[in-house]
Short mmCIF file of C-alpha atoms in Angstrom, two decimals:
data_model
loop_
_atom_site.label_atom_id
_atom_site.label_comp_id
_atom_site.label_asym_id
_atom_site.label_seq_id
_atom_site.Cartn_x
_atom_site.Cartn_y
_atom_site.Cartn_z
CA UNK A 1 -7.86 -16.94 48.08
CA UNK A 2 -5.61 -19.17 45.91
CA UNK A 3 -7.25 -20.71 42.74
CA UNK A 4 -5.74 -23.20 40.47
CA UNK A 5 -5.52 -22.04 36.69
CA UNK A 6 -4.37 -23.69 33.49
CA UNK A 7 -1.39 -21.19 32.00
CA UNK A 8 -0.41 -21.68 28.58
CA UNK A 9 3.20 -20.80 26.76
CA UNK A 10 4.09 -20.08 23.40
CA UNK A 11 7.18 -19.81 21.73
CA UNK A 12 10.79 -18.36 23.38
CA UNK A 13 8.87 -18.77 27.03
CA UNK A 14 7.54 -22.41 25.97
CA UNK A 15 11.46 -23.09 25.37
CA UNK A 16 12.62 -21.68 28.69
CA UNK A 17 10.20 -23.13 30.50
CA UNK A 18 10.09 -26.59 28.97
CA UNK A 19 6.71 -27.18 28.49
CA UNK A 20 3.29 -25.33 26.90
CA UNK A 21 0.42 -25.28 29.39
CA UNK A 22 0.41 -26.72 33.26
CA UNK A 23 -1.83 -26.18 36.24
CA UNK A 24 -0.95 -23.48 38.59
CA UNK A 25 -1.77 -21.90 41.88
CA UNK A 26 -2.48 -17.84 42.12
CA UNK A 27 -3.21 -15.52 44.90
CA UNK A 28 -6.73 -13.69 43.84
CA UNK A 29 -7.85 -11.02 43.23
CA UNK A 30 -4.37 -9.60 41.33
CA UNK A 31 -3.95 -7.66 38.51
CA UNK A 32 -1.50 -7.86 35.64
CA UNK A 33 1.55 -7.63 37.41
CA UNK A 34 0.77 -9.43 40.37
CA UNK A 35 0.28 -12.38 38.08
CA UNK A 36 3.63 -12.43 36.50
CA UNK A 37 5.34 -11.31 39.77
CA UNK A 38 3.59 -14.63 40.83
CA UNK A 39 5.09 -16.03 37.76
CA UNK A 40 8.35 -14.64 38.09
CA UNK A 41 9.17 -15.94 41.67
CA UNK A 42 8.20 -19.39 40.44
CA UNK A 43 10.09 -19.26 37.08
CA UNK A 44 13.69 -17.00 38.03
CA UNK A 45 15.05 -18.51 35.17
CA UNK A 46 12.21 -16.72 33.16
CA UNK A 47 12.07 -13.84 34.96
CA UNK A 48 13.26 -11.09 32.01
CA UNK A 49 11.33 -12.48 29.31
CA UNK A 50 8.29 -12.44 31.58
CA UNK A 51 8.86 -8.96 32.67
CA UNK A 52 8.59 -7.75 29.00
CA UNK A 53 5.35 -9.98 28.62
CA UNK A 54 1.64 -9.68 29.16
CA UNK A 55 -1.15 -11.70 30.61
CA UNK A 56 -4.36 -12.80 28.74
CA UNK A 57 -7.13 -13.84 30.52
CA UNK A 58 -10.20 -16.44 28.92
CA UNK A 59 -8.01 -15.14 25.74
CA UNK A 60 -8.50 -11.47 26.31
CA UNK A 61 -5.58 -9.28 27.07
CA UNK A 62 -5.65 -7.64 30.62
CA UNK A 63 -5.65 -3.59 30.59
CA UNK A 64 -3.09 -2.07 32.81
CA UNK A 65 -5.10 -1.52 36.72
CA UNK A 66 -7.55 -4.70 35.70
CA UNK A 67 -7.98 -7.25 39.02
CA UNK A 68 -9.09 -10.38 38.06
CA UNK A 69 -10.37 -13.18 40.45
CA UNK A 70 -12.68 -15.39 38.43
CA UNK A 71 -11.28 -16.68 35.48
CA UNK A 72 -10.43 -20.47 33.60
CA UNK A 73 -7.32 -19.76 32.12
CA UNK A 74 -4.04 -17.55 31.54
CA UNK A 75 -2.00 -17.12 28.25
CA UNK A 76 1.32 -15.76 28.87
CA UNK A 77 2.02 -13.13 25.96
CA UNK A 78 5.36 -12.83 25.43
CA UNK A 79 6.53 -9.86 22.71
CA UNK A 80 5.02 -10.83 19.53
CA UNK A 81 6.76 -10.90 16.16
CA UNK A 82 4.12 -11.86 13.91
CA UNK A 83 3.65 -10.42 10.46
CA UNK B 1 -24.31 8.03 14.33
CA UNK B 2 -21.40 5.00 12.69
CA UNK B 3 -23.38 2.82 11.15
CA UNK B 4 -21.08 -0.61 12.65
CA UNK B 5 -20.24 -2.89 9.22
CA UNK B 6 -21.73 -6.34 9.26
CA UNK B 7 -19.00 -9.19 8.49
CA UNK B 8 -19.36 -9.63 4.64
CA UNK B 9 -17.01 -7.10 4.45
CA UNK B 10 -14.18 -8.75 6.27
CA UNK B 11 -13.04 -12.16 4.81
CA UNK B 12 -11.84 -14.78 4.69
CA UNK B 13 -14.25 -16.88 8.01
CA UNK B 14 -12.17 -15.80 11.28
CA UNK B 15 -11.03 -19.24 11.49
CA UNK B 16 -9.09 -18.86 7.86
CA UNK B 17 -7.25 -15.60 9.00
CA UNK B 18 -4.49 -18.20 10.04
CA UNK B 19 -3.13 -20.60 7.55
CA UNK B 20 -0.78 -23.40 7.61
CA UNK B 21 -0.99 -23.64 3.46
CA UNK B 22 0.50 -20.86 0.83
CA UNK B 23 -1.81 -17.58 0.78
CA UNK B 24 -3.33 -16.72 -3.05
CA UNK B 25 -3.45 -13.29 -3.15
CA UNK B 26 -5.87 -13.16 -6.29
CA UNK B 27 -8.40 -14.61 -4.20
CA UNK B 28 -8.47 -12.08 -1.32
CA UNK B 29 -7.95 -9.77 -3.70
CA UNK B 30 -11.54 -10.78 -5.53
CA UNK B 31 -13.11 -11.08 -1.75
CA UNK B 32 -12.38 -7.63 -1.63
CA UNK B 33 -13.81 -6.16 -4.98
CA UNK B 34 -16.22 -3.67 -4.85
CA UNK B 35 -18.13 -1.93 -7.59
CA UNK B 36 -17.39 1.58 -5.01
CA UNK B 37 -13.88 0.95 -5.01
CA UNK B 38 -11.52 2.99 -7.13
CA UNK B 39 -8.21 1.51 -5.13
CA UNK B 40 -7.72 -2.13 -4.04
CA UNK B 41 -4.22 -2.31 -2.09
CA UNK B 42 -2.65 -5.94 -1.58
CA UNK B 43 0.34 -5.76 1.38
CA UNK B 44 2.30 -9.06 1.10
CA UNK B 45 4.86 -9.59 4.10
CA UNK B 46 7.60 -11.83 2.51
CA UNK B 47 10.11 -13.75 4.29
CA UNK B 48 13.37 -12.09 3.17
CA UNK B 49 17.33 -13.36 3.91
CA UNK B 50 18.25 -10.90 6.73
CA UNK B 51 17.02 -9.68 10.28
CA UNK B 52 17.64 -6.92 12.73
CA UNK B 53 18.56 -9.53 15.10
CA UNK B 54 21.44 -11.44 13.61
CA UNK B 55 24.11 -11.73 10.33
CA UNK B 56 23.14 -14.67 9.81
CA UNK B 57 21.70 -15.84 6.59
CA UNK B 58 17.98 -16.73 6.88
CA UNK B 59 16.10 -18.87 4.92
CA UNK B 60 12.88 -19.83 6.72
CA UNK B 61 10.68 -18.44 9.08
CA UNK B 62 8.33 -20.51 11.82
CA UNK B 63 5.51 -19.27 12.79
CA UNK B 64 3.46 -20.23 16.03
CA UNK B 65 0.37 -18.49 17.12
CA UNK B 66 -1.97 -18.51 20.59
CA UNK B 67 -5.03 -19.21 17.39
CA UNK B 68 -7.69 -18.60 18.70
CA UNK B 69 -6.99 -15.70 20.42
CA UNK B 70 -5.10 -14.12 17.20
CA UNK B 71 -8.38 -15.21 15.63
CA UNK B 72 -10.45 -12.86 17.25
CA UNK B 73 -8.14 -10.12 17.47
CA UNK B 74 -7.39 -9.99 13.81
CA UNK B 75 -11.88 -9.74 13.43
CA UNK B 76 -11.78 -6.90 15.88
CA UNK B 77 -9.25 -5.01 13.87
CA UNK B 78 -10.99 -5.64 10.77
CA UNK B 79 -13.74 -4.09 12.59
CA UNK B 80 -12.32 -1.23 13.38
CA UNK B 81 -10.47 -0.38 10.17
CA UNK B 82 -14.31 -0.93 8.21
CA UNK B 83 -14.94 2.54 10.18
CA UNK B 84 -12.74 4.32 8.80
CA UNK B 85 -13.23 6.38 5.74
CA UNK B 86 -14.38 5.31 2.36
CA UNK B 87 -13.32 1.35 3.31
CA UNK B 88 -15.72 -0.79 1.31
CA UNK B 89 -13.89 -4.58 2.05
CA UNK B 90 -10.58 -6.17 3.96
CA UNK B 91 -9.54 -9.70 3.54
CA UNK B 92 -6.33 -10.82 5.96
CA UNK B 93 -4.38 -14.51 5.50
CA UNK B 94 -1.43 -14.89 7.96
CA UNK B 95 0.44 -18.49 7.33
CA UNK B 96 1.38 -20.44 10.58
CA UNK B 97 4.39 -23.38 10.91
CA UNK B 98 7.20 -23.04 8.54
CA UNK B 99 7.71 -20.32 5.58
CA UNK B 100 10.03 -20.24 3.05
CA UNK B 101 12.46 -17.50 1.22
CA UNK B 102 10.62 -15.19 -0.60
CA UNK B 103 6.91 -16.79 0.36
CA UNK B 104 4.64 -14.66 1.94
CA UNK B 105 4.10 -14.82 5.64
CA UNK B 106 0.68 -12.38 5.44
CA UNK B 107 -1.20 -10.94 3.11
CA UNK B 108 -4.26 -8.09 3.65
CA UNK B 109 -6.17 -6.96 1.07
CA UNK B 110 -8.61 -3.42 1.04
CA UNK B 111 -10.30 -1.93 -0.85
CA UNK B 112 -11.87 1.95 -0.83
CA UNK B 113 -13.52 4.79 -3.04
CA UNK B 114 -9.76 6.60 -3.10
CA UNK B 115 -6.18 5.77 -2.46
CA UNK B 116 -5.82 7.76 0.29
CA UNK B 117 -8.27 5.60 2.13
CA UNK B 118 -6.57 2.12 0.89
CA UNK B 119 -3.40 3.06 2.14
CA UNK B 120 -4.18 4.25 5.41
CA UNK B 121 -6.76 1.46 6.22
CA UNK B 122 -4.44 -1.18 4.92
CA UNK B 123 -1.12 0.06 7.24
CA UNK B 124 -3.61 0.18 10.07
CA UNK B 125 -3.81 -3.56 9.31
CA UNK B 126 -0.78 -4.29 8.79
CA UNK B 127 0.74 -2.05 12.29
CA UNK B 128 -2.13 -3.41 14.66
CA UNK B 129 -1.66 -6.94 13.56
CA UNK B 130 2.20 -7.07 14.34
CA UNK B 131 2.01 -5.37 17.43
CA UNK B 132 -0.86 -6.55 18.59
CA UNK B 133 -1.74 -10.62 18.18
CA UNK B 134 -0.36 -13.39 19.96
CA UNK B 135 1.73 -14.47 17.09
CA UNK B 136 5.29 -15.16 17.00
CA UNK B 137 7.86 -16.42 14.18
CA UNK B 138 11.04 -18.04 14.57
CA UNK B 139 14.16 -17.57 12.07
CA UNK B 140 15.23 -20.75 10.59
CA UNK B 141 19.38 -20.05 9.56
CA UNK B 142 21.24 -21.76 6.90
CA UNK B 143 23.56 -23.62 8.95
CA UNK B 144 20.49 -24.94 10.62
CA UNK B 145 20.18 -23.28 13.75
CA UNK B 146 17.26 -20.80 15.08
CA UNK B 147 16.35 -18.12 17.17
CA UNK B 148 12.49 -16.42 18.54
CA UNK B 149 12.51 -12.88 16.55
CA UNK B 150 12.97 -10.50 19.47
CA UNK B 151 9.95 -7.92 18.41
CA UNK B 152 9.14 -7.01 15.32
CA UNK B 153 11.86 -7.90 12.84
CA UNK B 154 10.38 -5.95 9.74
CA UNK B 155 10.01 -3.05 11.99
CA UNK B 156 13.12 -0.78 11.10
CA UNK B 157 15.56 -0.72 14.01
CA UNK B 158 14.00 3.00 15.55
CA UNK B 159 10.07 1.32 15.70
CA UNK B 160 7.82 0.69 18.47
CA UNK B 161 9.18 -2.77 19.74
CA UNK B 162 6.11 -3.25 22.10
CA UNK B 163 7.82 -1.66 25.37
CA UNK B 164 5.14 -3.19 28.05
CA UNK B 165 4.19 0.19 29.36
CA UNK B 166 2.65 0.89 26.30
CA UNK B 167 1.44 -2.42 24.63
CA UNK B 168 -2.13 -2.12 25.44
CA UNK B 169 -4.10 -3.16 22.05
CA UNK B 170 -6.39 -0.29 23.25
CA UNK B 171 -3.70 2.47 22.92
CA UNK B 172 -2.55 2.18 19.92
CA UNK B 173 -5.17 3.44 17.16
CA UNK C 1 27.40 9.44 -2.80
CA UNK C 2 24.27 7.45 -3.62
CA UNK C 3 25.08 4.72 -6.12
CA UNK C 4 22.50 5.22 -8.99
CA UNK C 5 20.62 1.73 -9.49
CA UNK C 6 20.33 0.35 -13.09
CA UNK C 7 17.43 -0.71 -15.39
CA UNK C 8 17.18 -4.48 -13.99
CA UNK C 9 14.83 -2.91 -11.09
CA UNK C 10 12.22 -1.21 -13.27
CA UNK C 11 9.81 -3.61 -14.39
CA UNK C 12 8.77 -3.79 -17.25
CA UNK C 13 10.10 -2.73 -20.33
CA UNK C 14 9.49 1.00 -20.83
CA UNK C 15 7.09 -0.17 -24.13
CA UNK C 16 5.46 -2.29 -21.92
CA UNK C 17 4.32 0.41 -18.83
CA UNK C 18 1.21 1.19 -20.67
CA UNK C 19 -0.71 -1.41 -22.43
CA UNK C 20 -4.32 -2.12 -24.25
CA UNK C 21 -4.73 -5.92 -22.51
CA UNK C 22 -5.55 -6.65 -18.66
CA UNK C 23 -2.64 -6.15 -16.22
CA UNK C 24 -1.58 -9.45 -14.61
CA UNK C 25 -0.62 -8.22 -11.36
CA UNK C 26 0.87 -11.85 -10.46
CA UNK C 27 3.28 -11.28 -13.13
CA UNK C 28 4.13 -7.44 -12.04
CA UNK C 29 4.61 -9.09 -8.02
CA UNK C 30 6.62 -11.52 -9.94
CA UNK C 31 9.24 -8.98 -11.32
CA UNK C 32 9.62 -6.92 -8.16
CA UNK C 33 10.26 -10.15 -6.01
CA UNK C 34 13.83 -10.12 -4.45
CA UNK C 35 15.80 -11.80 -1.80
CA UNK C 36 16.17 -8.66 0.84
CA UNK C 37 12.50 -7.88 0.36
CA UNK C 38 10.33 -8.09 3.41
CA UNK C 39 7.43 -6.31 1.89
CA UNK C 40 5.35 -6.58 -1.36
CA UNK C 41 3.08 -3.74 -2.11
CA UNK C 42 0.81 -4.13 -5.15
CA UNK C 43 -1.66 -1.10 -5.52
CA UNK C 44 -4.41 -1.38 -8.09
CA UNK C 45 -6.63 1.51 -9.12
CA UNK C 46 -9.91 0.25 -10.75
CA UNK C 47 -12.93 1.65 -12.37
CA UNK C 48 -15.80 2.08 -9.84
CA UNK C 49 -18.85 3.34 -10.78
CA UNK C 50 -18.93 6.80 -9.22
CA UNK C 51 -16.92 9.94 -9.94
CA UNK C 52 -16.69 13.54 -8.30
CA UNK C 53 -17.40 15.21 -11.42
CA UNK C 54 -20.94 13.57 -12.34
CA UNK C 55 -23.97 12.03 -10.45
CA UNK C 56 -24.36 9.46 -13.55
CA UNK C 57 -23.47 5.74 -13.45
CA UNK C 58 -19.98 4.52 -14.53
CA UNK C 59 -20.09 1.79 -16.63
CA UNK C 60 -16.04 2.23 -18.36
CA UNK C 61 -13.24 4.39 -18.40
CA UNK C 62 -11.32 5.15 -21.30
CA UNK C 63 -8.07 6.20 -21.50
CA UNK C 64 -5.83 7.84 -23.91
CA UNK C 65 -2.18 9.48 -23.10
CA UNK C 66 1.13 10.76 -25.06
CA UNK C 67 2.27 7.73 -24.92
CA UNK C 68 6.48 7.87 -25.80
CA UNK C 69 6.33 11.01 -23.45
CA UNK C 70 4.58 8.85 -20.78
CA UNK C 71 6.58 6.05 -20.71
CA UNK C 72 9.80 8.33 -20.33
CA UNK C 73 8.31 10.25 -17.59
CA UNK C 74 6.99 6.91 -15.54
CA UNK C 75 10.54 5.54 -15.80
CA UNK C 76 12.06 8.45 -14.49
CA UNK C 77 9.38 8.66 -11.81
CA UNK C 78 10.75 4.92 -11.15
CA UNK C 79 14.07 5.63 -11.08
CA UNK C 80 13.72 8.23 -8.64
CA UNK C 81 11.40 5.95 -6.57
CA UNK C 82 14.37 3.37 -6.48
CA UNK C 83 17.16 6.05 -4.47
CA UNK C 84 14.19 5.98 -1.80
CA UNK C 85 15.34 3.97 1.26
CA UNK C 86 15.11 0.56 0.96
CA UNK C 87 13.30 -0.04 -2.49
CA UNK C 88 14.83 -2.88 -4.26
CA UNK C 89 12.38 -3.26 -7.46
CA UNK C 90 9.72 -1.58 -8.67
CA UNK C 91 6.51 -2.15 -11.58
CA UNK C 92 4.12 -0.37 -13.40
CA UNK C 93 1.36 -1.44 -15.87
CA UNK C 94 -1.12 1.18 -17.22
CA UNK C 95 -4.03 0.54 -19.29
CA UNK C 96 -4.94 2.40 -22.59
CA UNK C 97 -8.24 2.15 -24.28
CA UNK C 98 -11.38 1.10 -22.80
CA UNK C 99 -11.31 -0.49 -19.52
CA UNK C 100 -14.58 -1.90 -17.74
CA UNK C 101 -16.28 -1.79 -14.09
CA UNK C 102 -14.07 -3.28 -11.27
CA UNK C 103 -11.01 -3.81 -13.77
CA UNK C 104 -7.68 -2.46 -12.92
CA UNK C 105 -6.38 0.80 -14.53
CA UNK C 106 -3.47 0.76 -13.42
CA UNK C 107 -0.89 -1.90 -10.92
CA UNK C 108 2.11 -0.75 -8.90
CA UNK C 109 4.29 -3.25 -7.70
CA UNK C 110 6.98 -2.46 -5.14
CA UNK C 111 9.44 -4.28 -2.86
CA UNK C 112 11.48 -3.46 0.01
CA UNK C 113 13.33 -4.38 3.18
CA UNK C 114 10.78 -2.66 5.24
CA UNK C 115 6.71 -2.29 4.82
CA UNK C 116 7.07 1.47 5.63
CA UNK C 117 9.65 2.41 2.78
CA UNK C 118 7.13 0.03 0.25
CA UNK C 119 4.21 2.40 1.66
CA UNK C 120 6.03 5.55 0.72
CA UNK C 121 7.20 4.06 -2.60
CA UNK C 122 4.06 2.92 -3.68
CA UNK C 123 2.07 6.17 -2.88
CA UNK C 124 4.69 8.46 -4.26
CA UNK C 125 4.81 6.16 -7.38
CA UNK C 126 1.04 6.85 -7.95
CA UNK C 127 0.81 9.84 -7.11
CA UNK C 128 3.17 11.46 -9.06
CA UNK C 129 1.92 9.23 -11.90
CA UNK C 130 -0.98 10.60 -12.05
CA UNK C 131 -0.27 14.27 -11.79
CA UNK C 132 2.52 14.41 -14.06
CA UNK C 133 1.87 11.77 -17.07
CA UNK C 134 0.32 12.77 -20.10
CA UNK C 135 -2.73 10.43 -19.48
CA UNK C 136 -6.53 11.50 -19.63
CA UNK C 137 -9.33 9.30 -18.94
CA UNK C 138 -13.07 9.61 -20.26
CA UNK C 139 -15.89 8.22 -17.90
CA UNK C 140 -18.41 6.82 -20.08
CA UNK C 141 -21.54 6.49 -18.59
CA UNK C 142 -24.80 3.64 -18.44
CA UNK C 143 -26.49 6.04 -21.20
CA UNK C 144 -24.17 5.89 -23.11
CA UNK C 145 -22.97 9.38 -23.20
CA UNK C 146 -19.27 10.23 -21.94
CA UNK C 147 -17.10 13.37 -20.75
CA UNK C 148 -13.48 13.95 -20.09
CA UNK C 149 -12.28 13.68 -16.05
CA UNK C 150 -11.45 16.97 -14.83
CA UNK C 151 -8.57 16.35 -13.44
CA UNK C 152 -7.73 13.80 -10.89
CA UNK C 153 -11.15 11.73 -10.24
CA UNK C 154 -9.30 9.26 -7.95
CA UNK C 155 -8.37 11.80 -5.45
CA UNK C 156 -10.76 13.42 -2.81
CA UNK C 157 -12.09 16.82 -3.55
CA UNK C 158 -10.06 18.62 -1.11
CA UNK C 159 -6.76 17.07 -3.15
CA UNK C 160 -4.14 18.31 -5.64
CA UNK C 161 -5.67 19.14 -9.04
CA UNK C 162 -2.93 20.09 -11.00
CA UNK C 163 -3.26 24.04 -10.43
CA UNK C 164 -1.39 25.61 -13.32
CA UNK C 165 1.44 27.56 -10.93
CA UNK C 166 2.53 23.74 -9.33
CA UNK C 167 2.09 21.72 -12.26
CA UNK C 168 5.58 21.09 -12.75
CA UNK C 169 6.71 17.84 -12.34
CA UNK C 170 10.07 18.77 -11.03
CA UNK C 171 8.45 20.84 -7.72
CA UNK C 172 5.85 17.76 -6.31
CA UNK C 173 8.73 15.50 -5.05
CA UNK D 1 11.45 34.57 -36.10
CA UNK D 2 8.65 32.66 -37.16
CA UNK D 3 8.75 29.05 -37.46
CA UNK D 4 6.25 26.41 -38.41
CA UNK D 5 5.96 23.67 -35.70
CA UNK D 6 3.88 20.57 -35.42
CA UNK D 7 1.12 20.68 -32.58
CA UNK D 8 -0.35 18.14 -30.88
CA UNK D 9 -3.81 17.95 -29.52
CA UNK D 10 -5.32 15.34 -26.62
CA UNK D 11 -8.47 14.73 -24.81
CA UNK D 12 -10.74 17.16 -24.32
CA UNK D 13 -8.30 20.07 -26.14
CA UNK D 14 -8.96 17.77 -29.43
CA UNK D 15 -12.66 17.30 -28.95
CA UNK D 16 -12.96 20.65 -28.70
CA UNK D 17 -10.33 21.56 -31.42
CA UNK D 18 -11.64 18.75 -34.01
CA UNK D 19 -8.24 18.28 -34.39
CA UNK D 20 -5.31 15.79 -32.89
CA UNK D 21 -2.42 17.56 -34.99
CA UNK D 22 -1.40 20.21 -37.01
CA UNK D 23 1.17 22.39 -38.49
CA UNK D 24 1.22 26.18 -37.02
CA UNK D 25 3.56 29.03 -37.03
CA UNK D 26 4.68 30.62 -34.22
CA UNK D 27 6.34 33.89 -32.87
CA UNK D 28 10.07 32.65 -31.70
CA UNK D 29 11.54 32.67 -28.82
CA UNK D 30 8.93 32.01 -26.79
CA UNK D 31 7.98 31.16 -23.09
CA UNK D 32 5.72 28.44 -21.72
CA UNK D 33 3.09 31.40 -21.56
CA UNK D 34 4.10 33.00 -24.94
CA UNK D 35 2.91 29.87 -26.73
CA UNK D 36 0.19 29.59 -25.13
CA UNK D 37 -1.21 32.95 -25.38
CA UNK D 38 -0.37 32.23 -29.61
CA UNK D 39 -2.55 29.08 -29.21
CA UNK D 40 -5.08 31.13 -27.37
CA UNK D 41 -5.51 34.14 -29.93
CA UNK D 42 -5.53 31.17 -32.59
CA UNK D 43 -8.98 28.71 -30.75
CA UNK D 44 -10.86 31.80 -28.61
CA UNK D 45 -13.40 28.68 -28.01
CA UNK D 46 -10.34 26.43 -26.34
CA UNK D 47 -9.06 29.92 -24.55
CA UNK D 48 -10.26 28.49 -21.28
CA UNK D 49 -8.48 24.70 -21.51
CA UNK D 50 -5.39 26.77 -22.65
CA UNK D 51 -4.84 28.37 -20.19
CA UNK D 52 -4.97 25.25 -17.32
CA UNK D 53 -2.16 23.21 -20.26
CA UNK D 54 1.35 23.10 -20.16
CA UNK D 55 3.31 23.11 -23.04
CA UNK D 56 6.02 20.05 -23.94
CA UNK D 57 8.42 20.39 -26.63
CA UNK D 58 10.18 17.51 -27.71
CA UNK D 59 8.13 15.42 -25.43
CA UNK D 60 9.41 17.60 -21.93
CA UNK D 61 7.17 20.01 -20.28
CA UNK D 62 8.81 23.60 -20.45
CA UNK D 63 9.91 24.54 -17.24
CA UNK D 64 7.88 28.33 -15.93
CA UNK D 65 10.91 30.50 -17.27
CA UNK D 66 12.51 28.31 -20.06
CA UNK D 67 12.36 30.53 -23.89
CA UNK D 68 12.89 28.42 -26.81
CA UNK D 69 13.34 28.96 -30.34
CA UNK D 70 14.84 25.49 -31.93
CA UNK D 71 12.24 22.47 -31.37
CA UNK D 72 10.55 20.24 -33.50
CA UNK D 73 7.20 19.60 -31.95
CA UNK D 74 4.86 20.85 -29.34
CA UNK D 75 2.36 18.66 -26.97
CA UNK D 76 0.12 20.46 -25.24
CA UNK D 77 -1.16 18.59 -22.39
CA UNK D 78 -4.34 19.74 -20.97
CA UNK D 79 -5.33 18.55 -16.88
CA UNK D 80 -3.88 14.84 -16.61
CA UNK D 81 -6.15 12.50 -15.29
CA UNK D 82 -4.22 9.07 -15.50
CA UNK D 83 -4.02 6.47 -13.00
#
């Protein structure tokens, strides 16, 4: 099924991409990488910096074999530097 | 059986872990006082004039967080360093938007019974925090340009720079 | 060849590293700030009202010491602290005299490029402070009554107690 | 030889001696141990704190296998417990 989500960006990705949040459509169920292959085919232009990052669902960070289908929203984690 | 720690020994509120004003380090430091503790350790990350990442001279960092999320994350740490041995209080700021030379970006504060305990509780802190929570800073350069930190810039060059297949906050402690 | 640093990175004046007032550890953070520095460490040992040696109350520590021999041996403790990797200033503030619950005993200040070398600094700094200074402390208790520490109360009972063959102070580091 | 040498007493050692300094002869050359076992003969009652202290003359311990004969004063530093 496809399901609309809100993603959010933060910092180098929010630059690349040009914006912080939007509506988008997935494929579910899909698991970590599915979503940012999803991402990635959508977003060439972004496609390195989202293949180093990882995807937080309702603000919780996805393990590795996680499938999601039911959820309100995805934070794109690129590498953090904080500290 | 752990007995699990009940929040009055983690401070400041959750939603002052992240700060947009200058952290005092004498009052985490007091949060964290203990009549049991024979070591109180104060970390201070400090924004200093060079990176990893470029020769250029810095002197600002920006800070931008996913807050809420960091929020939490940050608590559950806390949580998990009160289990370990002989930790009697911790007390984390980390400053958000702009940060100037020599200001502190984060400070965490522990206290234990012995030394031994402050240390390793308070690196634990310190390591899980940076590699862990959706937090990311910025150099500011003095001809006015910037650039997104790749990683951990006050990692030394050979440190874990959060290679995906093993950035799973569950793998780490 | 390494290039041996100079006074201006021990803080503070040899006279000064052990002292009968309250350590101001904003003051010792102050003198170990510096522009490459990425981390602050401050560790604070304070008096906490249990020991190993006795099941009584702790209300006080006091503390005596050889004091001219101390202060030479903490600044060549510093010094050797400062050819560590990355250590740009160091700090050190002992108390003499009587010193009350929850007060600090003693504040270590350290900076550096990197959090790890201020970890190293800092512990090896205490550390060998305590096992090599001429400083005793007495625990005086809520009765009243007092005794002499046997050795190292801050450190866990499985630790270093200053055996007589590996006392020296030039075989710990 | 023997030479008459200030002594210094801390802590417990000058609880137990009644005593924070004196002036004492001693057998010369002598070892870390040597001056120690002089000290011991001297204060049976301290023989026990003796023989945990090490020795400084002119304010730096003695090394295990260092003799010496020409020194001014003697420390003698019984378990530290700084810090």
């Amino acid at each position: 099924m496809t399901k609309t989500i809100e993603v959010r960006y933060y910092a180098q990705l929010k630059g690349i991409l040009g914006k912080s949040s939007e509506s988008l459509a997935f494929d579910l169920p899909a698991n970590e990488n599915e979503i940012l292959r999803q991402l990635q085919s959508r977003y060439p232009e972004a496609s390195e910096m989202l293949s180093l990052s990882r995807i937080a669902v309702d603000e919780t960070y996805l393990s590795e074999d996680q499938i999601i289908s039911d959820f309100e929203s995805i934070d794109v984690i690129t590498p953090v530097s904080g500290g | 059986m752990a007995v699990i720690k009940t929040r009055n020994q983690i401070f400041p509120q959750p939603e002052q872990f992240l700060v947009r004003d200058s952290i005092n380090r004498d009052i985490l430091n007091q949060m964290v006082s203990h009549p049991k503790a024979g070591a109180v350790l104060l970390f201070e990350g400090t924004v200093r004039n060079h990176t990893h990442d470029s020769n250029q001279e810095v002197i600002a960092l920006d800070y931008e967080a996913q807050a809420s999320m960091a929020q939490k994350m940050i608590y559950s740490i806390c949580q998990d360093v009160l289990q370990l041995s002989g930790i009697h209080a911790v007390a984390v700021q980390h400053r958000l938007g702009r940060v100037e030379l020599g200001i502190a970006t984060i400070v965490i504060a522990v206290s234990a019974s012995h030394r031994h305990e402050a240390y390793l509780a308070s690196r634990t802190l310190i390591d899980r925090i940076k590699h862990e929570c959706p937090i990311w800073k910025r150099e500011i350069f003095r001809d006015g340009s910037s650039q997104w930190s790749q990683g951990c810039t006050a990692c030394s060059a050979t440190e874990y720079h959060q290679p995906k297949q093993t950035k799973s906050p569950h793998n780490l402690v």
